[in-house]
Short mmCIF file of C-alpha atoms in Angstrom, two decimals:
data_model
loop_
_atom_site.label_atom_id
_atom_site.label_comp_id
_atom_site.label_asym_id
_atom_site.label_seq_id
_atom_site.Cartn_x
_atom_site.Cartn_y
_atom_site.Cartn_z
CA UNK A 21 -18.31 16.98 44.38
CA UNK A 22 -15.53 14.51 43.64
CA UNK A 23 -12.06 15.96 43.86
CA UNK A 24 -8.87 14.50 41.55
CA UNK A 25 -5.74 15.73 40.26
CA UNK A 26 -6.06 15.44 36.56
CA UNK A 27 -9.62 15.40 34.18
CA UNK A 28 -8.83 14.09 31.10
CA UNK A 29 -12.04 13.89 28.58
CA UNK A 30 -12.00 11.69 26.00
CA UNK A 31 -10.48 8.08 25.89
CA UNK A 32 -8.88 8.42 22.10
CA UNK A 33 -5.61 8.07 20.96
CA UNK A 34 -4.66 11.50 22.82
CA UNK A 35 -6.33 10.78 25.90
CA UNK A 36 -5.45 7.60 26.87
CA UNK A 37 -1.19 8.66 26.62
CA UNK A 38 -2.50 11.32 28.16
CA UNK A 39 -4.12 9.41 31.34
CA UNK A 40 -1.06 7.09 31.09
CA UNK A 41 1.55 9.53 31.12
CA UNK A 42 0.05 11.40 34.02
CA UNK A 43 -0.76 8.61 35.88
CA UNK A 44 2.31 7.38 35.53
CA UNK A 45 4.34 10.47 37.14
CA UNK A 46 2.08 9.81 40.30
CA UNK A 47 -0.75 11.70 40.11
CA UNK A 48 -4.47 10.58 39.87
CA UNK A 49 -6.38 10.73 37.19
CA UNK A 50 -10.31 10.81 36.16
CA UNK A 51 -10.87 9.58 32.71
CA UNK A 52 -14.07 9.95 31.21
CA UNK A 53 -15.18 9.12 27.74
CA UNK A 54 -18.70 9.92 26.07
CA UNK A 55 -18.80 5.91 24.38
CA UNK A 56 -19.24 2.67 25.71
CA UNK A 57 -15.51 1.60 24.03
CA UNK A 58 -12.13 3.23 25.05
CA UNK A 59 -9.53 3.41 22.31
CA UNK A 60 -11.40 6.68 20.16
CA UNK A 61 -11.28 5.96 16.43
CA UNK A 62 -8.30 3.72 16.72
CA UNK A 63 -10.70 0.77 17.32
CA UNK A 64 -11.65 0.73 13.74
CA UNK A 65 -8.23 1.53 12.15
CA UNK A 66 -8.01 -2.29 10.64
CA UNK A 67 -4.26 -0.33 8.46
CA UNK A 68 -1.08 -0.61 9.26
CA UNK A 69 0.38 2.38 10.52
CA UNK A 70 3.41 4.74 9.32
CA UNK A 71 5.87 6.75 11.15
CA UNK A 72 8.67 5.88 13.24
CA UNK A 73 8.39 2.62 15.81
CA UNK A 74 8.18 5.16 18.43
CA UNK A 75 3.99 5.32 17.09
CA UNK A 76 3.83 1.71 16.73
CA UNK A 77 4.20 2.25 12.94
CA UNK A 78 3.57 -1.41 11.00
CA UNK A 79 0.80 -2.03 14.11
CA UNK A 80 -2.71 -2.56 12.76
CA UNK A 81 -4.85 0.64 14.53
CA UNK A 82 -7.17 -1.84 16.19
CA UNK A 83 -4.05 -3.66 17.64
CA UNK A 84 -2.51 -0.05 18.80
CA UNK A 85 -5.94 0.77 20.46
CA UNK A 86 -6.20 -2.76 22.14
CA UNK A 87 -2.23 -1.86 23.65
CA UNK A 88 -3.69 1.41 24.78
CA UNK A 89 -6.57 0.28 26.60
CA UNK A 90 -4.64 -2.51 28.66
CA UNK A 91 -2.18 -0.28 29.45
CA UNK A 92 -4.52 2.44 31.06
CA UNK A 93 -6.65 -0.31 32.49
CA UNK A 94 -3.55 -1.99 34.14
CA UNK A 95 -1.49 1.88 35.05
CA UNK A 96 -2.77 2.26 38.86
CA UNK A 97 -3.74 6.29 39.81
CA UNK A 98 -6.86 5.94 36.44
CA UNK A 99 -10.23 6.28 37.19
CA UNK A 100 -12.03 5.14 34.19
CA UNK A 101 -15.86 6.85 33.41
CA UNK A 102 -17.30 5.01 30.12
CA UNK A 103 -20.85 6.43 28.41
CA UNK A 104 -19.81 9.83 30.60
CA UNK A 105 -19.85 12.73 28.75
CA UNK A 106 -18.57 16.23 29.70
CA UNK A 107 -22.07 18.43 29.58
CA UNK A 108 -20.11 21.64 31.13
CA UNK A 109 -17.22 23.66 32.41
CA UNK A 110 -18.23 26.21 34.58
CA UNK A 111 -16.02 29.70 35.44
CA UNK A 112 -14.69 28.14 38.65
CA UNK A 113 -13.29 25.13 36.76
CA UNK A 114 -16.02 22.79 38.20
CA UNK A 115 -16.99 20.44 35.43
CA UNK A 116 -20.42 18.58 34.94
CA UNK A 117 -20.64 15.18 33.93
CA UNK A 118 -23.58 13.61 32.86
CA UNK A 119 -23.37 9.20 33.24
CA UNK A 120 -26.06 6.85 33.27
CA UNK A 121 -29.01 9.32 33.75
CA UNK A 122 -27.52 11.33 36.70
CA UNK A 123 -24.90 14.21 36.54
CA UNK A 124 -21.95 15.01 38.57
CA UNK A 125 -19.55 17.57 39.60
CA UNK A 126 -15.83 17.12 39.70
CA UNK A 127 -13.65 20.02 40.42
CA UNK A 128 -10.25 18.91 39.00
CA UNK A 129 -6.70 20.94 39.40
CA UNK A 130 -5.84 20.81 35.75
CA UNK A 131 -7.53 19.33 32.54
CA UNK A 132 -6.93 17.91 29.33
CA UNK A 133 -9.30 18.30 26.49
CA UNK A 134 -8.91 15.26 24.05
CA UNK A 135 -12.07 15.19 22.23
CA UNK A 136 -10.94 14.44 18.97
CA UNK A 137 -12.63 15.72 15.81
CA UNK A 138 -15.93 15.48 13.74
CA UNK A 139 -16.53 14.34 10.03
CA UNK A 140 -17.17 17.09 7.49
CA UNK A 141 -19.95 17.43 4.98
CA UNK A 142 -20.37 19.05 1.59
CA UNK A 143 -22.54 21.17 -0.17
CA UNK A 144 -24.86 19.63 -3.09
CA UNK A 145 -28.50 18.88 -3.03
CA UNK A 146 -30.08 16.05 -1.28
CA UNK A 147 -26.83 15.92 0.45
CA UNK A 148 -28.87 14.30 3.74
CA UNK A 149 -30.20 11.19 2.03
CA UNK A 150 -30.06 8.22 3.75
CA UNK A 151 -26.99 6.29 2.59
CA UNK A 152 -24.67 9.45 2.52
CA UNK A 153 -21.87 9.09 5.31
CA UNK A 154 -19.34 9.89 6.83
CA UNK A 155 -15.90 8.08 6.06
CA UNK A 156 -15.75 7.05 9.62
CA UNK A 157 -19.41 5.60 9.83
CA UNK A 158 -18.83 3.10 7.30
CA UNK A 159 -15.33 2.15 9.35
CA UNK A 160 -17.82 1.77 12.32
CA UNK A 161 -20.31 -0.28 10.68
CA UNK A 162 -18.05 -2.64 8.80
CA UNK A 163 -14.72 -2.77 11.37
CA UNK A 164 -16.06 -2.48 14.73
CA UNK A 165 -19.92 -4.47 13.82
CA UNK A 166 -19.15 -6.63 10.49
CA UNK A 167 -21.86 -5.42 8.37
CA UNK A 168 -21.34 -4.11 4.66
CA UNK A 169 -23.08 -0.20 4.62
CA UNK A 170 -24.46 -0.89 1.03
CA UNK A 171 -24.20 -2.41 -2.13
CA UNK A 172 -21.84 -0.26 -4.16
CA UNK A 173 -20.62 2.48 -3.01
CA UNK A 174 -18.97 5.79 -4.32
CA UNK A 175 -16.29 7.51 -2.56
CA UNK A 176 -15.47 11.29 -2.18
CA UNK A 177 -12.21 12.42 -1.40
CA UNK A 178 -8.69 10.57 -2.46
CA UNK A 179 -6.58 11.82 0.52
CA UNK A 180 -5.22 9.55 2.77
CA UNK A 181 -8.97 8.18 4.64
CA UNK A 182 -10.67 8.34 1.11
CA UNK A 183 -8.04 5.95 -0.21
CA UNK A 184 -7.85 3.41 3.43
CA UNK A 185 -11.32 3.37 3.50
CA UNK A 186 -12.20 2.69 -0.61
CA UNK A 187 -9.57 -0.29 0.30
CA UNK A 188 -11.68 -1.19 3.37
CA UNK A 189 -14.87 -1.12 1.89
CA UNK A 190 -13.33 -3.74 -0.96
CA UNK A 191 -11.77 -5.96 1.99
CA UNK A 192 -15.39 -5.72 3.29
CA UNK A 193 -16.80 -7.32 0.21
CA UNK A 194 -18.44 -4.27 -0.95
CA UNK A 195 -18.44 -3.13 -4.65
CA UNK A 196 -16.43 0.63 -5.34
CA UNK A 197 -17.68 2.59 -7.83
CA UNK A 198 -14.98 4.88 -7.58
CA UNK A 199 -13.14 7.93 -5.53
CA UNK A 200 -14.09 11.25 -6.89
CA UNK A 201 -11.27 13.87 -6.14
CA UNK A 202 -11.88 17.58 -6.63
CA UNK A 203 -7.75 18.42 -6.92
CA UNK A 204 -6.13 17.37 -10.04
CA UNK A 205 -4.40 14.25 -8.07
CA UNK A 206 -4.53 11.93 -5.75
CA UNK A 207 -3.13 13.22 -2.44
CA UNK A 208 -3.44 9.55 -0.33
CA UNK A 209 -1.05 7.51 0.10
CA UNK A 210 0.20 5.88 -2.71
CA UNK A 211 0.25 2.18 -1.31
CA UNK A 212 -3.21 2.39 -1.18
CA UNK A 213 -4.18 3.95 -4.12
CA UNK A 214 -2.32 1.28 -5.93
CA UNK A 215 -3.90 -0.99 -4.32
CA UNK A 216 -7.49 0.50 -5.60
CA UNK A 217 -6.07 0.61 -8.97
CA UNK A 218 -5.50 -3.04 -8.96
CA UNK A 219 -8.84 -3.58 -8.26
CA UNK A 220 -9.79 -1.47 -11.16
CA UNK A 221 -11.27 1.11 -9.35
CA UNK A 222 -11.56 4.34 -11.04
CA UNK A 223 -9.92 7.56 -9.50
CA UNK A 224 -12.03 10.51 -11.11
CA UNK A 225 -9.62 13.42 -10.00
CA UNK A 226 -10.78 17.24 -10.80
CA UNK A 227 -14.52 16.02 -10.09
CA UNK A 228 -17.26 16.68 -7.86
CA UNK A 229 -20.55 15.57 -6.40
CA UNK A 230 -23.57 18.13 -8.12
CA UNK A 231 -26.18 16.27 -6.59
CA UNK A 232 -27.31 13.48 -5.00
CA UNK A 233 -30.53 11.59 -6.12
CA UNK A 234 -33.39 9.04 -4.52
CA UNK A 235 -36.81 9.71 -2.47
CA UNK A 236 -36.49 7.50 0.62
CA UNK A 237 -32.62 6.72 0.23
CA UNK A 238 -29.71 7.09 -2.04
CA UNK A 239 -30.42 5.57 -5.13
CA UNK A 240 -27.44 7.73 -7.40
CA UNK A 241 -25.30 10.56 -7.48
CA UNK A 242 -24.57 12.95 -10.51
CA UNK A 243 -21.19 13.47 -11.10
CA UNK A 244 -19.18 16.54 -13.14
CA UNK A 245 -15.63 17.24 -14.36
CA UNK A 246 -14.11 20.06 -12.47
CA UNK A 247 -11.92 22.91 -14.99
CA UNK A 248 -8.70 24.49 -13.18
CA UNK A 249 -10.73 27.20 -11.67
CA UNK A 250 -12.71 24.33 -9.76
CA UNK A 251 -15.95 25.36 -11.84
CA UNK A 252 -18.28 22.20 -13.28
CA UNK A 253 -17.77 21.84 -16.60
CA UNK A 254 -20.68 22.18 -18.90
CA UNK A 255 -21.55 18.62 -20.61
CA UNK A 256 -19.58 16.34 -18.31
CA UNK A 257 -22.34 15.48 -16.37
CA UNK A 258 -22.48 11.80 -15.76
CA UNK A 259 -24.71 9.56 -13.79
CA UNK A 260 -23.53 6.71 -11.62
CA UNK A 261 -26.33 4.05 -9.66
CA UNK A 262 -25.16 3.83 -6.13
CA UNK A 263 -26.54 2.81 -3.27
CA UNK A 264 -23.85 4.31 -0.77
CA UNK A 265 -21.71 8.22 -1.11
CA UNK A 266 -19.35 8.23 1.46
CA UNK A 267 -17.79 11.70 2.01
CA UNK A 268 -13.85 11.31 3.44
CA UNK A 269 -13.26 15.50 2.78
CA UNK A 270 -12.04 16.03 5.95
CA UNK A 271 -12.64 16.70 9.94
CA UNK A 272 -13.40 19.77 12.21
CA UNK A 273 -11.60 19.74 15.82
CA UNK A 274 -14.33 19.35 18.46
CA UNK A 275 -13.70 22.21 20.60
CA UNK A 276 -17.12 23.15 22.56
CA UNK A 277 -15.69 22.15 25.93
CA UNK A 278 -12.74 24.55 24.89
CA UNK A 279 -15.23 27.60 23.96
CA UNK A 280 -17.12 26.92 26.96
CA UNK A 281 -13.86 27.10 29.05
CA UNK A 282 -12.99 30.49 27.79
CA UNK A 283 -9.82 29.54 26.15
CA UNK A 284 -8.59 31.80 23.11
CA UNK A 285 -9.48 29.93 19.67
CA UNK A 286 -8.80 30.88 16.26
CA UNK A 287 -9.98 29.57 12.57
CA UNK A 288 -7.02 27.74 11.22
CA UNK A 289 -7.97 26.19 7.96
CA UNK A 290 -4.78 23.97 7.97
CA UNK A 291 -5.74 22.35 11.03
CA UNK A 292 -9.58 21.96 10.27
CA UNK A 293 -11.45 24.99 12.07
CA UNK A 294 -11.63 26.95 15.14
CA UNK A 295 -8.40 25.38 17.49
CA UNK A 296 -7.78 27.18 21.25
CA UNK A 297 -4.11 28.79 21.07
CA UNK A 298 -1.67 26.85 23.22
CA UNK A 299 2.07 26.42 23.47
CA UNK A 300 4.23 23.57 22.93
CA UNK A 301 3.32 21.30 26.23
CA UNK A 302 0.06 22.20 25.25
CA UNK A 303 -0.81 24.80 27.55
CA UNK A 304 -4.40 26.63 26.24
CA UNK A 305 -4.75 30.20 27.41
CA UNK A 306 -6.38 29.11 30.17
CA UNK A 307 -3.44 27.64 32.70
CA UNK A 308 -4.73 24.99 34.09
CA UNK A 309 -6.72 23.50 30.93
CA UNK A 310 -4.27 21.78 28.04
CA UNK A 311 -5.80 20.14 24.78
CA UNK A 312 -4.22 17.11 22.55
CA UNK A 313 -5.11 15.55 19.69
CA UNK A 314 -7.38 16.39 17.09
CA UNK A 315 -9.54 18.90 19.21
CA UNK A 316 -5.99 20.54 19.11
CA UNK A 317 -6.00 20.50 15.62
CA UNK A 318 -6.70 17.79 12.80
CA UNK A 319 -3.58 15.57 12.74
CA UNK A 320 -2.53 11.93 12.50
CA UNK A 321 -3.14 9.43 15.07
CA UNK A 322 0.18 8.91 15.35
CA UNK A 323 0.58 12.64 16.55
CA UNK A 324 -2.18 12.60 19.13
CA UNK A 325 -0.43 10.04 20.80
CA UNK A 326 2.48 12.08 20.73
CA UNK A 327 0.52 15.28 21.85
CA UNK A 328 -1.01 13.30 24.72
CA UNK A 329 1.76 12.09 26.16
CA UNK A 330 3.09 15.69 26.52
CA UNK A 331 -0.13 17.03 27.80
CA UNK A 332 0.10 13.80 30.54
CA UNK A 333 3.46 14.73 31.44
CA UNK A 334 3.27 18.68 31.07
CA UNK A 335 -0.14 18.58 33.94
CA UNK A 336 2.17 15.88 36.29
CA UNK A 337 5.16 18.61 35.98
CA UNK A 338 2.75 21.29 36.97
CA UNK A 339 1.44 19.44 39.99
CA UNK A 340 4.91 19.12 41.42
CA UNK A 341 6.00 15.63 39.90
CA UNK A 342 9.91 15.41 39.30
CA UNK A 343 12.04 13.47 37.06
CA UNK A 344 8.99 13.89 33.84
CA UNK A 345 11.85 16.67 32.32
CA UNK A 346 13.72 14.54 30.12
CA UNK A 347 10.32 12.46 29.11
CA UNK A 348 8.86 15.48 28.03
CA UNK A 349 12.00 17.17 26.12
CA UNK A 350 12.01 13.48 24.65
CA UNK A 351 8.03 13.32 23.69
CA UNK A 352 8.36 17.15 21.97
CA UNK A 353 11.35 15.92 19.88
CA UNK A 354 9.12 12.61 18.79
CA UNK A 355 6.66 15.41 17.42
CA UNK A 356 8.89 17.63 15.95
CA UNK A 357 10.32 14.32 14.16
CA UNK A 358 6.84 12.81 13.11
CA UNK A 359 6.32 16.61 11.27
CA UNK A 360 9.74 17.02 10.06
CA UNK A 361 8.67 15.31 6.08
CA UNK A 362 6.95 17.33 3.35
CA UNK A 363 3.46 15.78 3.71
CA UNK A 364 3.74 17.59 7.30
CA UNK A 365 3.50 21.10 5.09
CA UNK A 366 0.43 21.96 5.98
CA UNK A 367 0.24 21.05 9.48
CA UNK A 368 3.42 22.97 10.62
CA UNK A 369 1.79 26.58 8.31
CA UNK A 370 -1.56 25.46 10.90
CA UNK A 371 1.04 25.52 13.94
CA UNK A 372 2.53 28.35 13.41
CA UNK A 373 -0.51 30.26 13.81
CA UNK A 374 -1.52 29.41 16.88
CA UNK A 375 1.73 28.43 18.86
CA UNK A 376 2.10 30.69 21.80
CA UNK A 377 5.23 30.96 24.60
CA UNK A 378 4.60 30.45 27.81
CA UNK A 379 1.72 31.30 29.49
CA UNK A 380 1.91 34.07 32.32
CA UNK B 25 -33.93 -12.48 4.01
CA UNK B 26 -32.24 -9.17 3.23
CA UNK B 27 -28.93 -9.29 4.87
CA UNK B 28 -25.66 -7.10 4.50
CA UNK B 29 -23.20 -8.86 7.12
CA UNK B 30 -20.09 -9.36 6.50
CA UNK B 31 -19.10 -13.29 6.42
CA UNK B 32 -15.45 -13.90 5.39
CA UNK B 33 -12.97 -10.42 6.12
CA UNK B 34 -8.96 -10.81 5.37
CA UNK B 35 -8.07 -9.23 8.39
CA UNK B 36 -11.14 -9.24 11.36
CA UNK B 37 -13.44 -12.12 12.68
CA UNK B 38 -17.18 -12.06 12.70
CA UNK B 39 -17.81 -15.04 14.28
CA UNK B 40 -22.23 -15.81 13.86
CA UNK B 41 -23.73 -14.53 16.72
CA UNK B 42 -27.03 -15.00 18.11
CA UNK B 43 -30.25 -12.93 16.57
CA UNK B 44 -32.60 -11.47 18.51
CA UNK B 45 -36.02 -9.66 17.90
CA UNK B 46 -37.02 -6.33 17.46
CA UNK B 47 -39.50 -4.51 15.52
CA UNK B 48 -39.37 -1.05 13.04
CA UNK B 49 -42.00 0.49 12.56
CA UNK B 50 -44.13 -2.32 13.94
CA UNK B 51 -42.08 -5.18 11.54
CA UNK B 52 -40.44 -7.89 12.85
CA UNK B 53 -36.34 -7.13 12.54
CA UNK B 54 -33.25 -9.28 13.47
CA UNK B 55 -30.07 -8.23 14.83
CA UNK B 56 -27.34 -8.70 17.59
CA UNK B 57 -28.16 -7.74 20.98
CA UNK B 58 -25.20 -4.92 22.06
CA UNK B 59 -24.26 -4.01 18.35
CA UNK B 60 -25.76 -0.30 17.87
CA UNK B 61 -29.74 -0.36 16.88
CA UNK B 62 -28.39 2.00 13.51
CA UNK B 63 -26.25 -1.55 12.93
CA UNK B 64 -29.00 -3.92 13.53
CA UNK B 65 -31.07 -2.04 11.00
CA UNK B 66 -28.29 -1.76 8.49
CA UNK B 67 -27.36 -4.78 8.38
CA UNK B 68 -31.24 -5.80 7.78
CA UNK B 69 -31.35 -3.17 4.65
CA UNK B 70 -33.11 -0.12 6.62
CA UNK B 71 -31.58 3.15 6.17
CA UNK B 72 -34.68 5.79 6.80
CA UNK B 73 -34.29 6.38 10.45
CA UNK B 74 -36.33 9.34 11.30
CA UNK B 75 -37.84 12.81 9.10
CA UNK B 76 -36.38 15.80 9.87
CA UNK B 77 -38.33 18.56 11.95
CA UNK B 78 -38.57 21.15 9.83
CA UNK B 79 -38.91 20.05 6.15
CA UNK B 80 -39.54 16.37 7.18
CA UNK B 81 -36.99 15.01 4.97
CA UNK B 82 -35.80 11.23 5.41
CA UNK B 83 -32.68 11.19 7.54
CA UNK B 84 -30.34 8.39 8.09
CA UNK B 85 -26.70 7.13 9.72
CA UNK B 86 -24.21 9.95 9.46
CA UNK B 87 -21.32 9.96 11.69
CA UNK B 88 -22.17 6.82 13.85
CA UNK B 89 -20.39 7.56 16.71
CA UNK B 90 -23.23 10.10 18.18
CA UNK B 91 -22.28 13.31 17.35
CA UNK B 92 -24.51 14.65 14.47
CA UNK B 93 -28.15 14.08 15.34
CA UNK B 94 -29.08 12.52 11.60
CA UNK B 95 -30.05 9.57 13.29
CA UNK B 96 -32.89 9.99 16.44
CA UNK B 97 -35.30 7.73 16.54
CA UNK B 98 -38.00 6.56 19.28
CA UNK B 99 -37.26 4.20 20.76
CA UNK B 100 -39.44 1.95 23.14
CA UNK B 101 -41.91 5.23 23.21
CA UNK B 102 -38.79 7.67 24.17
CA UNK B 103 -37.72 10.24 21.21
CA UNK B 104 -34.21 11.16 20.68
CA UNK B 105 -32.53 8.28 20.72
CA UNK B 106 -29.24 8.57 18.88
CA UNK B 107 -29.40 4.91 17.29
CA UNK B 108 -26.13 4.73 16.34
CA UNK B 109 -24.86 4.63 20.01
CA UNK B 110 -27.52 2.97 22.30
CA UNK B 111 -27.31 -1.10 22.15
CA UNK B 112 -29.98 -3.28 21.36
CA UNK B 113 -31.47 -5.51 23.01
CA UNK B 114 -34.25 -8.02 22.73
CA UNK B 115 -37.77 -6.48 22.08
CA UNK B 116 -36.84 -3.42 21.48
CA UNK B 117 -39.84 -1.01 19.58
CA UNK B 118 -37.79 1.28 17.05
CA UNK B 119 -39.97 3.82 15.06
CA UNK B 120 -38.94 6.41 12.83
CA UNK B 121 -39.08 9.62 14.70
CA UNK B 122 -41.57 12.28 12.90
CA UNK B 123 -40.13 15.69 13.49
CA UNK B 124 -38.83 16.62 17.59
CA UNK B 125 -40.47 14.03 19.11
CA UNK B 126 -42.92 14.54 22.16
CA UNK B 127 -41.64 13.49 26.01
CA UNK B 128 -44.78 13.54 27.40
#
């Protein structure tokens, strides 16, 4: 049984301020993260960032996640675990871990869940051929291992990853066929759907996917104009020879460790599926188990960083550090700030239904 | 020879690396030791990675970053493999798994 102060699981965006923050307020912490790599998703962001300069905003993702990982490899009190993954949390707060074909048992005092999220699929048939992925596989196979996922490719979904990516997959030298969009607009950024335009890309908003075609592998994909009750219209069926259908329509928080744990969840569409209730330092119903980043709800990178950093300090406070007070008034300002603008909309109706005060 | 990898980028570096051998299905493949086996095999124009248990219908790379399952495969005689996470190295025997795989 190995004993520490702080678990944090999951070496993203979220959990590395999380580990950092801690850390840094003087108590130890064991990291552990399921992949070889620390630095989450980040590590194939190859965008420049938005926000404020407070979340590196005009930073390249990749160059973010390389600032991340030095700084957790260089903060003393961080115990890093790499291909460890969390296989369970049992009632007395012991956790198993299993890493490199044994398990273990650690019985921290508190916890941070930082899991991060998993890519959604849609409903047509042949929707599991070969060549149909995720946005965030074809980031991994041409950012982080320099090979082009296919030929020419057709994208689905023009919000803010469907757009970065169809821009990626051009940088990568592969051919777009398009971004179909089932709403009526695009709801990316505009920066880079301008950027697709000027490439000539077509943007085929109120459309879907009805099917997907090929034995072996994708070989095309029947498209269909959508009418404003989101119904296929009859006679707009049209064709389109691709070798690649990458789906960017969204993520689900990955929250298993947080079911397992007992914490309260509830389905909140806004923030992409079952999320535990917590309050603002990130406090689940469970008091000695906090959550950050996208297992805490979909959100911006930018955000988990945020959320981490509160979830770091908010555990340190708990275990008697002083002087993290101001940090952590500071760190739930940054979020408020980063969520203040209308894109934020949706996010803050998510919040609102599972924000809870403090925990008894 | 079939090959998808990516030689000039505006923003990243590829630099050539070394090939090594490895075989699908039996046939020869290249790729670079350490880079996923699921990357390896892309990048040599394979994309049917295993049939699925129930309805046995060809599966490939979904989320690569081994959460979904899509993409098991046997490898070196043991099933389940989640390509698109375990490095390759040299000599590796990848096969396309046929429905849950036996472990003994």
């Amino acid at each position: 049984m190995i004993d520490t102060d702080v678990l944090v699981i999951g070496a993203g965006p979220a959990g590395l301020l999380a580990a950092t923050s801690a850390a840094r307020a003087g108590v130890n912490v064991l990291l552990v993260e399921r992949s070889e790599r620390l630095g989450g998703q980040l590590i194939k962001q190859t965008h420049k960032f938005f926000g404020s300069r407070d979340e590196y905003a005009g930073e390249r993702g990749i160059a973010i996640a390389a600032r991340l990982v030095k700084e957790t490899e260089e903060q003393a009190g961080i115990t890093t675990w790499k291909n460890a993954a969390v296989a369970g949390i049992y009632p007395d707060g012991v956790v198993v871990i299993a890493c490199k074909d044994s398990f273990y048992t650690v019985r921290p005092k508190k916890m941070v869940i930082a899991t991060g999220a998993a890519e959604k699929t849609m409903l047509f048939p042949n929707n599991d051929l070969p060549g149909i992925y995720g946005a965030g596989a074809l980031q991994t196979l041409m950012n982080v291992y320099g090979i082009m996922p296919g030929k020419r490719i057709l994208m689905v979904g023009a919000g803010n990853i469907g757009v970065i990516v169809a821009y990626q997959l051009l940088q990568a030298g592969v051919e777009v066929a398009g971004v179909v969009e089932a709403a009526p607009r695009v709801g990316g950024y505009a920066v880079h759907a301008a950027k697709l335009a000027r490439y000539g890309v077509p943007i085929y908003t109120s459309h879907t996917i009805k099917a997907a075609h090929g034995e072996e592998y994708l070989t095309g994909v029947t498209v269909a104009k959508l009418d404003e009750c989101w119904q296929p219209i009859e006679g707009t069926d049209r064709y389109i020879a691709v070798d690649g259908l990458c789906l960017a329509v969204g993520l689900t928080p990955l929250t298993e460790l947080c079911w397992q744990a007992g914490c309260e969840m509830r389905y909140v569409a806004e923030l992409g599926g079952y999320v535990p209730l917590r309050n603002a330092e990130m406090r689940t119903t469970k008091p000695d188990l906090f959550v950050a980043g996208d297992a805490a709800g979909v959100e911006e990178a930018s955000a988990a960083m945020v959320e981490g950093k509160i979830a770091g300090l908010s555990v340190a406070a708990d275990l008697g550090c002083m002087n993290v007070t101001n940090e952590l008034e500071h760190a739930k300002k940054q979020l408020s700030a980063l969520r203040a603008g209308p894109a934020s909309a949706k996010i803050r109706s998510g919040l609102s239904q599972i924000l809870i005060g403090e925990v008894s | 020879m079939f090959n998808l990898r990516i030689i000039k980028h505006p923003i990243l570096d590829f630099p050539k690396q070394e090939m090594v051998q490895f075989t699908y299905n039996g046939s020869s493949v290249q790729g670079v030791a350490g880079e996923s086996i699921a990357a390896a095999l892309h990048a040599a124009g394979i994309k049917m990675l295993r049939h699925s248990s129930r309805h046995h219908r060809p599966r490939g790379l979904f989320c690569a970053i081994g959460n979904c399952s899509s993409c098991l495969m046997t490898v070196d005689g043991v099933p389940n493999v989640r390509v698109c996470v375990e490095p390759l190295r040299a000599g590796m025997a990848v096969e396309v798994q046929q429905g849950k795989g036996t472990i003994v």
